[in-house]
Amino acid sequence: MANMPKVNAEFGATPSISFDGEAPAGLKVVELVEGDGPMVRRGDTVTVNYHGVVWGKTDPFDSSFARHQPVSFGIGVGQVIKGWDQTVPGHNVGSRLVVSIPPEYGYGSRGVPQAGIGGGDTLVFVIDIISTR
């Protein structure tokens, strides 16, 4: 897919991300590894490992991989940013996704300055879907 970052396609491995060029327009998701577990549905509680970077940067602003602690939350119900709610449902447990999230699907024009996220920044997340219920 045009301009998506290169990410290692190994479920469970700490993500390495490299960028080439400008962020794509709009919300984009690529399934790097297709899992064979149950499909995530809106309203499920999903458990994931994730690694988030601002487009073009190397250091993550947040990474559950770095903490060795997966996180769980309701998906598709407004508990997380819109970019997650719209891309994670429909993928199976065991999948590794790379998601490019423009500001309007992320933290908006305010960004999250304390995390180093500017209002115009595109965010990239690598998401490993561990379980859903």
Short mmCIF file of N, CA, C and O in Angstrom, two decimals:
data_model
loop_
_atom_site.label_atom_id
_atom_site.label_comp_id
_atom_site.label_asym_id
_atom_site.label_seq_id
_atom_site.Cartn_x
_atom_site.Cartn_y
_atom_site.Cartn_z
N MET A 1 0.86 -1.20 0.00
CA MET A 1 0.00 0.00 0.00
C MET A 1 0.89 1.25 0.00
O MET A 1 1.94 1.26 0.64
N ALA A 2 0.47 2.26 -0.71
CA ALA A 2 1.29 3.45 -0.90
C ALA A 2 1.72 4.06 0.43
O ALA A 2 0.90 4.35 1.29
N ASN A 3 3.03 4.22 0.57
CA ASN A 3 3.62 5.01 1.64
C ASN A 3 3.40 4.49 3.05
O ASN A 3 3.67 5.20 4.00
N MET A 4 2.88 3.28 3.22
CA MET A 4 2.78 2.77 4.58
C MET A 4 4.19 2.43 5.06
O MET A 4 5.04 2.02 4.27
N PRO A 5 4.45 2.63 6.36
CA PRO A 5 5.79 2.33 6.87
C PRO A 5 6.08 0.83 6.78
O PRO A 5 5.17 0.00 6.73
N LYS A 6 7.36 0.52 6.77
CA LYS A 6 7.78 -0.89 6.79
C LYS A 6 7.88 -1.33 8.25
O LYS A 6 8.49 -0.64 9.07
N VAL A 7 7.29 -2.47 8.53
CA VAL A 7 7.25 -3.00 9.90
C VAL A 7 7.55 -4.49 9.83
O VAL A 7 7.12 -5.17 8.89
N ASN A 8 8.28 -4.99 10.84
CA ASN A 8 8.54 -6.43 10.89
C ASN A 8 7.23 -7.18 11.10
O ASN A 8 6.44 -6.86 11.98
N ALA A 9 7.00 -8.19 10.27
CA ALA A 9 5.73 -8.93 10.29
C ALA A 9 5.87 -10.19 11.14
O ALA A 9 5.74 -11.30 10.66
N GLU A 10 6.18 -10.00 12.41
CA GLU A 10 6.30 -11.14 13.32
C GLU A 10 5.47 -10.85 14.57
O GLU A 10 5.83 -10.00 15.38
N PHE A 11 4.36 -11.57 14.70
CA PHE A 11 3.46 -11.36 15.84
C PHE A 11 4.24 -11.56 17.13
O PHE A 11 4.96 -12.54 17.29
N GLY A 12 4.10 -10.62 18.06
CA GLY A 12 4.74 -10.73 19.37
C GLY A 12 6.12 -10.11 19.44
O GLY A 12 6.62 -9.85 20.54
N ALA A 13 6.75 -9.87 18.30
CA ALA A 13 8.09 -9.27 18.30
C ALA A 13 7.98 -7.77 18.50
O ALA A 13 7.04 -7.14 18.02
N THR A 14 8.94 -7.18 19.21
CA THR A 14 8.96 -5.73 19.37
C THR A 14 9.00 -5.09 17.98
O THR A 14 9.86 -5.44 17.18
N PRO A 15 8.07 -4.17 17.69
CA PRO A 15 8.02 -3.59 16.35
C PRO A 15 9.23 -2.73 16.02
O PRO A 15 9.74 -2.01 16.87
N SER A 16 9.68 -2.85 14.78
CA SER A 16 10.63 -1.89 14.23
C SER A 16 9.93 -1.26 13.02
O SER A 16 9.33 -1.98 12.22
N ILE A 17 9.98 0.06 12.96
CA ILE A 17 9.21 0.81 11.96
C ILE A 17 10.18 1.70 11.18
O ILE A 17 10.99 2.40 11.78
N SER A 18 10.09 1.66 9.85
CA SER A 18 10.86 2.61 9.05
C SER A 18 9.93 3.30 8.07
O SER A 18 9.00 2.69 7.54
N PHE A 19 10.21 4.58 7.85
CA PHE A 19 9.34 5.43 7.04
C PHE A 19 10.02 5.79 5.74
O PHE A 19 11.22 5.91 5.67
N ASP A 20 9.19 5.99 4.72
CA ASP A 20 9.69 6.41 3.42
C ASP A 20 8.67 7.39 2.84
O ASP A 20 7.62 6.98 2.34
N GLY A 21 8.95 8.67 2.97
CA GLY A 21 8.06 9.66 2.37
C GLY A 21 6.99 10.17 3.32
O GLY A 21 7.07 9.99 4.53
N GLU A 22 5.99 10.80 2.72
CA GLU A 22 4.92 11.45 3.48
C GLU A 22 3.88 10.45 3.93
O GLU A 22 3.70 9.40 3.31
N ALA A 23 3.16 10.80 4.97
CA ALA A 23 2.07 9.96 5.46
C ALA A 23 0.96 9.89 4.42
O ALA A 23 0.69 10.87 3.73
N PRO A 24 0.30 8.75 4.29
CA PRO A 24 -0.82 8.65 3.36
C PRO A 24 -2.00 9.48 3.86
O PRO A 24 -2.10 9.76 5.05
N ALA A 25 -2.88 9.86 2.94
CA ALA A 25 -4.08 10.60 3.33
C ALA A 25 -5.09 9.64 3.95
O ALA A 25 -5.20 8.49 3.51
N GLY A 26 -5.78 10.10 4.95
CA GLY A 26 -6.86 9.30 5.53
C GLY A 26 -6.38 8.19 6.43
O GLY A 26 -5.18 8.04 6.70
N LEU A 27 -7.34 7.43 6.90
CA LEU A 27 -7.10 6.33 7.83
C LEU A 27 -6.75 5.08 7.02
O LEU A 27 -7.48 4.70 6.11
N LYS A 28 -5.59 4.47 7.32
CA LYS A 28 -5.15 3.30 6.56
C LYS A 28 -4.76 2.19 7.53
O LYS A 28 -4.18 2.44 8.58
N VAL A 29 -5.09 0.94 7.13
CA VAL A 29 -4.69 -0.22 7.93
C VAL A 29 -4.18 -1.30 6.99
O VAL A 29 -4.74 -1.52 5.92
N VAL A 30 -3.08 -1.94 7.37
CA VAL A 30 -2.55 -3.09 6.65
C VAL A 30 -2.41 -4.22 7.65
O VAL A 30 -1.86 -4.04 8.75
N GLU A 31 -2.93 -5.39 7.27
CA GLU A 31 -2.78 -6.58 8.11
C GLU A 31 -1.49 -7.27 7.69
O GLU A 31 -1.40 -7.82 6.60
N LEU A 32 -0.47 -7.20 8.56
CA LEU A 32 0.83 -7.79 8.24
C LEU A 32 0.82 -9.29 8.49
O LEU A 32 1.47 -10.05 7.79
N VAL A 33 0.13 -9.71 9.54
CA VAL A 33 -0.03 -11.12 9.89
C VAL A 33 -1.51 -11.35 10.09
O VAL A 33 -2.16 -10.60 10.83
N GLU A 34 -2.07 -12.36 9.42
CA GLU A 34 -3.48 -12.68 9.62
C GLU A 34 -3.59 -13.77 10.67
O GLU A 34 -3.08 -14.88 10.49
N GLY A 35 -4.24 -13.42 11.77
CA GLY A 35 -4.43 -14.40 12.84
C GLY A 35 -5.53 -15.37 12.50
O GLY A 35 -6.36 -15.12 11.62
N ASP A 36 -5.57 -16.50 13.23
CA ASP A 36 -6.61 -17.50 12.98
C ASP A 36 -7.53 -17.65 14.18
O ASP A 36 -8.28 -18.61 14.28
N GLY A 37 -7.48 -16.68 15.09
CA GLY A 37 -8.36 -16.69 16.26
C GLY A 37 -9.70 -16.05 15.94
O GLY A 37 -9.99 -15.73 14.79
N PRO A 38 -10.51 -15.85 16.99
CA PRO A 38 -11.83 -15.25 16.79
C PRO A 38 -11.73 -13.82 16.24
O PRO A 38 -10.75 -13.13 16.49
N MET A 39 -12.75 -13.41 15.49
CA MET A 39 -12.78 -12.06 14.95
C MET A 39 -13.19 -11.06 16.02
O MET A 39 -14.10 -11.33 16.81
N VAL A 40 -12.51 -9.92 16.05
CA VAL A 40 -12.87 -8.83 16.96
C VAL A 40 -14.13 -8.14 16.42
O VAL A 40 -14.19 -7.81 15.23
N ARG A 41 -15.11 -7.93 17.29
CA ARG A 41 -16.34 -7.24 16.89
C ARG A 41 -16.51 -5.99 17.75
O ARG A 41 -16.04 -5.95 18.89
N ARG A 42 -17.21 -5.00 17.19
CA ARG A 42 -17.51 -3.78 17.97
C ARG A 42 -18.20 -4.17 19.25
O ARG A 42 -19.10 -5.00 19.24
N GLY A 43 -17.78 -3.54 20.34
CA GLY A 43 -18.38 -3.84 21.63
C GLY A 43 -17.61 -4.90 22.42
O GLY A 43 -17.84 -5.07 23.61
N ASP A 44 -16.67 -5.59 21.76
CA ASP A 44 -15.84 -6.58 22.45
C ASP A 44 -14.86 -5.86 23.38
O ASP A 44 -14.54 -4.68 23.17
N THR A 45 -14.34 -6.61 24.35
CA THR A 45 -13.16 -6.17 25.10
C THR A 45 -11.98 -6.86 24.46
O THR A 45 -11.91 -8.10 24.42
N VAL A 46 -11.08 -6.06 23.91
CA VAL A 46 -9.94 -6.60 23.18
C VAL A 46 -8.68 -6.39 24.02
O VAL A 46 -8.55 -5.40 24.73
N THR A 47 -7.76 -7.36 23.97
CA THR A 47 -6.46 -7.25 24.61
C THR A 47 -5.41 -7.21 23.51
O THR A 47 -5.41 -8.06 22.62
N VAL A 48 -4.55 -6.19 23.58
CA VAL A 48 -3.56 -5.97 22.53
C VAL A 48 -2.21 -5.59 23.13
O VAL A 48 -2.12 -5.14 24.27
N ASN A 49 -1.17 -5.78 22.34
CA ASN A 49 0.09 -5.09 22.53
C ASN A 49 0.17 -4.08 21.41
O ASN A 49 -0.24 -4.36 20.27
N TYR A 50 0.70 -2.89 21.71
CA TYR A 50 0.77 -1.86 20.67
C TYR A 50 2.04 -1.05 20.84
O TYR A 50 2.65 -1.01 21.91
N HIS A 51 2.40 -0.39 19.75
CA HIS A 51 3.60 0.44 19.69
C HIS A 51 3.20 1.65 18.87
O HIS A 51 2.79 1.49 17.70
N GLY A 52 3.24 2.84 19.44
CA GLY A 52 2.79 4.05 18.75
C GLY A 52 3.90 5.03 18.53
O GLY A 52 4.62 5.38 19.47
N VAL A 53 4.05 5.49 17.29
CA VAL A 53 5.04 6.52 16.96
C VAL A 53 4.38 7.61 16.14
O VAL A 53 3.39 7.37 15.46
N VAL A 54 4.93 8.81 16.24
CA VAL A 54 4.53 9.89 15.34
C VAL A 54 5.20 9.61 14.00
O VAL A 54 6.38 9.20 13.95
N TRP A 55 4.44 9.80 12.89
CA TRP A 55 4.97 9.54 11.55
C TRP A 55 6.35 10.19 11.38
O TRP A 55 6.51 11.38 11.66
N GLY A 56 7.33 9.38 10.96
CA GLY A 56 8.67 9.88 10.67
C GLY A 56 9.62 9.85 11.84
O GLY A 56 10.82 10.04 11.66
N LYS A 57 9.13 9.58 13.05
CA LYS A 57 10.00 9.52 14.24
C LYS A 57 10.40 8.07 14.50
O LYS A 57 9.78 7.13 13.99
N THR A 58 11.40 7.89 15.33
CA THR A 58 11.85 6.53 15.64
C THR A 58 11.41 6.09 17.03
O THR A 58 11.11 4.93 17.25
N ASP A 59 11.40 7.02 17.98
CA ASP A 59 11.06 6.64 19.35
C ASP A 59 9.56 6.66 19.56
O ASP A 59 8.88 7.62 19.17
N PRO A 60 9.02 5.61 20.19
CA PRO A 60 7.57 5.58 20.43
C PRO A 60 7.15 6.61 21.47
O PRO A 60 7.90 6.90 22.41
N PHE A 61 5.94 7.16 21.32
CA PHE A 61 5.37 7.98 22.38
C PHE A 61 4.68 7.09 23.41
O PHE A 61 4.46 7.50 24.53
N ASP A 62 4.35 5.86 23.01
CA ASP A 62 3.75 4.91 23.94
C ASP A 62 3.93 3.52 23.36
O ASP A 62 3.79 3.33 22.16
N SER A 63 4.26 2.56 24.22
CA SER A 63 4.45 1.19 23.74
C SER A 63 4.19 0.21 24.86
O SER A 63 4.91 0.20 25.86
N SER A 64 3.15 -0.61 24.70
CA SER A 64 2.93 -1.66 25.69
C SER A 64 4.00 -2.75 25.55
O SER A 64 4.27 -3.48 26.51
N PHE A 65 4.60 -2.87 24.36
CA PHE A 65 5.71 -3.82 24.20
C PHE A 65 6.84 -3.46 25.16
O PHE A 65 7.41 -4.33 25.81
N ALA A 66 7.15 -2.15 25.26
CA ALA A 66 8.24 -1.70 26.12
C ALA A 66 7.92 -1.98 27.59
O ALA A 66 8.83 -2.24 28.38
N ARG A 67 6.65 -1.93 27.95
CA ARG A 67 6.25 -2.19 29.35
C ARG A 67 6.03 -3.67 29.62
O ARG A 67 5.81 -4.06 30.75
N HIS A 68 6.06 -4.49 28.57
CA HIS A 68 5.78 -5.93 28.68
C HIS A 68 4.44 -6.16 29.37
O HIS A 68 4.29 -7.06 30.20
N GLN A 69 3.46 -5.32 29.01
CA GLN A 69 2.16 -5.38 29.67
C GLN A 69 1.07 -5.05 28.65
O GLN A 69 0.85 -3.89 28.35
N PRO A 70 0.40 -6.09 28.12
CA PRO A 70 -0.70 -5.82 27.19
C PRO A 70 -1.80 -5.00 27.87
O PRO A 70 -1.87 -4.96 29.10
N VAL A 71 -2.63 -4.36 27.06
CA VAL A 71 -3.74 -3.56 27.58
C VAL A 71 -5.06 -4.09 27.02
O VAL A 71 -5.10 -4.64 25.92
N SER A 72 -6.13 -3.89 27.81
CA SER A 72 -7.47 -4.31 27.40
C SER A 72 -8.41 -3.12 27.47
O SER A 72 -8.30 -2.29 28.38
N PHE A 73 -9.33 -3.05 26.52
CA PHE A 73 -10.33 -1.98 26.50
C PHE A 73 -11.46 -2.39 25.58
O PHE A 73 -11.31 -3.28 24.74
N GLY A 74 -12.58 -1.69 25.73
CA GLY A 74 -13.70 -1.88 24.81
C GLY A 74 -13.34 -1.28 23.46
O GLY A 74 -12.75 -0.19 23.40
N ILE A 75 -13.68 -1.99 22.38
CA ILE A 75 -13.35 -1.49 21.04
C ILE A 75 -14.63 -1.16 20.29
O ILE A 75 -15.64 -1.86 20.43
N GLY A 76 -14.59 -0.06 19.55
CA GLY A 76 -15.75 0.35 18.77
C GLY A 76 -16.79 1.07 19.59
O GLY A 76 -17.90 1.29 19.13
N VAL A 77 -16.43 1.46 20.81
CA VAL A 77 -17.40 2.07 21.73
C VAL A 77 -16.91 3.40 22.29
O VAL A 77 -17.45 3.90 23.28
N GLY A 78 -15.86 3.97 21.70
CA GLY A 78 -15.41 5.29 22.11
C GLY A 78 -14.47 5.32 23.30
O GLY A 78 -14.20 6.38 23.84
N GLN A 79 -13.92 4.17 23.71
CA GLN A 79 -12.96 4.17 24.82
C GLN A 79 -11.55 4.53 24.36
O GLN A 79 -10.70 4.86 25.18
N VAL A 80 -11.30 4.41 23.05
CA VAL A 80 -9.98 4.72 22.50
C VAL A 80 -10.18 5.67 21.32
O VAL A 80 -11.31 5.97 20.94
N ILE A 81 -9.08 6.14 20.72
CA ILE A 81 -9.21 7.07 19.60
C ILE A 81 -9.97 6.42 18.45
O ILE A 81 -9.96 5.20 18.27
N LYS A 82 -10.62 7.28 17.64
CA LYS A 82 -11.47 6.81 16.54
C LYS A 82 -10.72 5.91 15.57
O LYS A 82 -11.29 4.96 15.02
N GLY A 83 -9.46 6.22 15.34
CA GLY A 83 -8.67 5.41 14.41
C GLY A 83 -8.60 3.95 14.81
O GLY A 83 -8.59 3.06 13.97
N TRP A 84 -8.54 3.69 16.12
CA TRP A 84 -8.55 2.31 16.62
C TRP A 84 -9.94 1.71 16.48
O TRP A 84 -10.10 0.58 16.03
N ASP A 85 -10.96 2.46 16.91
CA ASP A 85 -12.34 1.95 16.87
C ASP A 85 -12.74 1.54 15.45
O ASP A 85 -13.54 0.63 15.26
N GLN A 86 -12.17 2.23 14.44
CA GLN A 86 -12.57 1.96 13.06
C GLN A 86 -11.69 0.93 12.36
O GLN A 86 -12.05 0.46 11.28
N THR A 87 -10.53 0.57 12.92
CA THR A 87 -9.64 -0.35 12.20
C THR A 87 -9.47 -1.71 12.88
O THR A 87 -9.20 -2.69 12.19
N VAL A 88 -9.60 -1.80 14.19
CA VAL A 88 -9.34 -3.08 14.87
C VAL A 88 -10.49 -4.08 14.69
O VAL A 88 -10.24 -5.25 14.40
N PRO A 89 -11.76 -3.66 14.83
CA PRO A 89 -12.84 -4.63 14.59
C PRO A 89 -12.77 -5.19 13.17
O PRO A 89 -12.41 -4.48 12.22
N GLY A 90 -13.06 -6.47 13.05
CA GLY A 90 -13.00 -7.13 11.74
C GLY A 90 -11.72 -7.91 11.52
O GLY A 90 -11.60 -8.64 10.54
N HIS A 91 -10.76 -7.76 12.42
CA HIS A 91 -9.51 -8.53 12.34
C HIS A 91 -9.53 -9.62 13.41
O HIS A 91 -10.20 -9.50 14.43
N ASN A 92 -8.77 -10.68 13.15
CA ASN A 92 -8.78 -11.84 14.04
C ASN A 92 -7.71 -11.77 15.11
O ASN A 92 -6.65 -11.15 14.90
N VAL A 93 -7.96 -12.44 16.23
CA VAL A 93 -6.94 -12.65 17.25
C VAL A 93 -5.75 -13.34 16.58
O VAL A 93 -5.91 -14.25 15.76
N GLY A 94 -4.55 -12.86 16.92
CA GLY A 94 -3.33 -13.37 16.31
C GLY A 94 -2.84 -12.51 15.16
O GLY A 94 -1.78 -12.77 14.60
N SER A 95 -3.60 -11.47 14.81
CA SER A 95 -3.21 -10.59 13.71
C SER A 95 -2.26 -9.50 14.20
O SER A 95 -2.37 -9.04 15.34
N ARG A 96 -1.37 -9.09 13.32
CA ARG A 96 -0.55 -7.89 13.52
C ARG A 96 -0.97 -6.87 12.49
O ARG A 96 -0.94 -7.13 11.29
N LEU A 97 -1.39 -5.69 12.96
CA LEU A 97 -1.83 -4.61 12.09
C LEU A 97 -0.83 -3.46 12.16
O LEU A 97 -0.21 -3.22 13.21
N VAL A 98 -0.70 -2.72 11.07
CA VAL A 98 -0.06 -1.41 11.11
C VAL A 98 -1.11 -0.43 10.63
O VAL A 98 -1.75 -0.63 9.60
N VAL A 99 -1.33 0.61 11.46
CA VAL A 99 -2.40 1.56 11.22
C VAL A 99 -1.80 2.97 11.15
O VAL A 99 -1.03 3.36 12.01
N SER A 100 -2.17 3.70 10.10
CA SER A 100 -1.78 5.10 9.95
C SER A 100 -3.01 5.95 10.26
O SER A 100 -4.04 5.80 9.60
N ILE A 101 -2.89 6.81 11.27
CA ILE A 101 -4.04 7.54 11.80
C ILE A 101 -3.80 9.05 11.69
O ILE A 101 -2.96 9.60 12.41
N PRO A 102 -4.54 9.73 10.80
CA PRO A 102 -4.41 11.18 10.71
C PRO A 102 -5.04 11.85 11.93
O PRO A 102 -5.80 11.20 12.66
N PRO A 103 -4.73 13.13 12.16
CA PRO A 103 -5.19 13.79 13.40
C PRO A 103 -6.69 13.69 13.65
O PRO A 103 -7.10 13.52 14.80
N GLU A 104 -7.51 13.76 12.59
CA GLU A 104 -8.96 13.76 12.81
C GLU A 104 -9.46 12.41 13.34
O GLU A 104 -10.56 12.32 13.87
N TYR A 105 -8.64 11.35 13.22
CA TYR A 105 -9.00 10.06 13.79
C TYR A 105 -8.16 9.74 15.03
O TYR A 105 -8.24 8.66 15.58
N GLY A 106 -7.31 10.71 15.40
CA GLY A 106 -6.42 10.53 16.55
C GLY A 106 -6.78 11.49 17.66
O GLY A 106 -7.87 11.43 18.21
N TYR A 107 -5.86 12.41 17.95
CA TYR A 107 -6.06 13.35 19.06
C TYR A 107 -6.47 14.74 18.60
O TYR A 107 -6.50 15.67 19.40
N GLY A 108 -6.77 14.88 17.30
CA GLY A 108 -7.30 16.14 16.80
C GLY A 108 -6.26 17.24 16.75
O GLY A 108 -5.06 17.01 16.85
N SER A 109 -6.74 18.46 16.61
CA SER A 109 -5.85 19.60 16.40
C SER A 109 -5.09 19.99 17.67
O SER A 109 -4.11 20.71 17.60
N ARG A 110 -5.50 19.47 18.83
CA ARG A 110 -4.78 19.76 20.07
C ARG A 110 -3.54 18.88 20.21
O ARG A 110 -2.57 19.28 20.83
N GLY A 111 -3.61 17.67 19.67
CA GLY A 111 -2.51 16.74 19.86
C GLY A 111 -2.42 16.34 21.32
O GLY A 111 -3.37 16.51 22.09
N VAL A 112 -1.26 15.82 21.70
CA VAL A 112 -0.96 15.51 23.10
C VAL A 112 0.46 16.00 23.34
O VAL A 112 1.42 15.23 23.24
N PRO A 113 0.60 17.34 23.61
CA PRO A 113 1.95 17.92 23.68
C PRO A 113 2.87 17.20 24.67
O PRO A 113 4.05 17.01 24.39
N GLN A 114 2.33 16.76 25.81
CA GLN A 114 3.20 16.12 26.80
C GLN A 114 3.75 14.79 26.30
O GLN A 114 4.77 14.31 26.79
N ALA A 115 3.09 14.20 25.28
CA ALA A 115 3.60 12.96 24.69
C ALA A 115 4.39 13.23 23.42
O ALA A 115 4.85 12.31 22.75
N GLY A 116 4.54 14.51 23.06
CA GLY A 116 5.27 14.87 21.85
C GLY A 116 4.45 14.73 20.59
O GLY A 116 4.99 14.63 19.49
N ILE A 117 3.11 14.71 20.73
CA ILE A 117 2.23 14.59 19.57
C ILE A 117 1.66 15.96 19.23
O ILE A 117 0.95 16.55 20.04
N GLY A 118 2.01 16.45 18.03
CA GLY A 118 1.51 17.75 17.59
C GLY A 118 0.12 17.62 16.98
O GLY A 118 -0.32 16.52 16.60
N GLY A 119 -0.57 18.74 16.85
CA GLY A 119 -1.92 18.75 16.32
C GLY A 119 -2.04 18.29 14.88
O GLY A 119 -3.09 17.82 14.46
N GLY A 120 -0.97 18.40 14.11
CA GLY A 120 -1.02 17.98 12.71
C GLY A 120 -0.36 16.63 12.47
O GLY A 120 -0.22 16.22 11.33
N ASP A 121 0.05 15.96 13.53
CA ASP A 121 0.82 14.72 13.38
C ASP A 121 -0.05 13.53 12.99
O ASP A 121 -1.14 13.33 13.55
N THR A 122 0.47 12.73 12.05
CA THR A 122 -0.12 11.43 11.76
C THR A 122 0.54 10.42 12.70
O THR A 122 1.76 10.45 12.91
N LEU A 123 -0.27 9.55 13.28
CA LEU A 123 0.22 8.54 14.21
C LEU A 123 0.28 7.20 13.51
O LEU A 123 -0.54 6.89 12.65
N VAL A 124 1.27 6.39 13.87
CA VAL A 124 1.37 5.03 13.36
C VAL A 124 1.38 4.10 14.56
O VAL A 124 2.16 4.29 15.50
N PHE A 125 0.50 3.11 14.52
CA PHE A 125 0.47 2.08 15.56
C PHE A 125 0.69 0.72 14.92
O PHE A 125 0.12 0.41 13.87
N VAL A 126 1.53 -0.07 15.58
CA VAL A 126 1.60 -1.50 15.29
C VAL A 126 0.80 -2.16 16.41
O VAL A 126 1.05 -1.90 17.59
N ILE A 127 -0.19 -2.98 16.04
CA ILE A 127 -1.11 -3.56 17.00
C ILE A 127 -1.12 -5.07 16.84
O ILE A 127 -1.42 -5.57 15.74
N ASP A 128 -0.78 -5.79 17.89
CA ASP A 128 -0.92 -7.25 17.93
C ASP A 128 -2.17 -7.57 18.73
O ASP A 128 -2.27 -7.18 19.91
N ILE A 129 -3.13 -8.25 18.12
CA ILE A 129 -4.38 -8.59 18.79
C ILE A 129 -4.20 -9.92 19.51
O ILE A 129 -4.02 -10.97 18.88
N ILE A 130 -4.23 -9.85 20.85
CA ILE A 130 -3.94 -11.02 21.70
C ILE A 130 -5.20 -11.83 22.01
O ILE A 130 -5.18 -13.05 21.97
N SER A 131 -6.28 -11.13 22.36
CA SER A 131 -7.52 -11.85 22.65
C SER A 131 -8.70 -10.90 22.52
O SER A 131 -8.53 -9.68 22.47
N THR A 132 -9.89 -11.46 22.47
CA THR A 132 -11.12 -10.67 22.44
C THR A 132 -12.20 -11.46 23.16
O THR A 132 -12.19 -12.68 23.17
N ARG A 133 -13.10 -10.70 23.81
CA ARG A 133 -14.22 -11.38 24.47
C ARG A 133 -15.42 -10.47 24.49
O ARG A 133 -15.31 -9.27 24.32
#
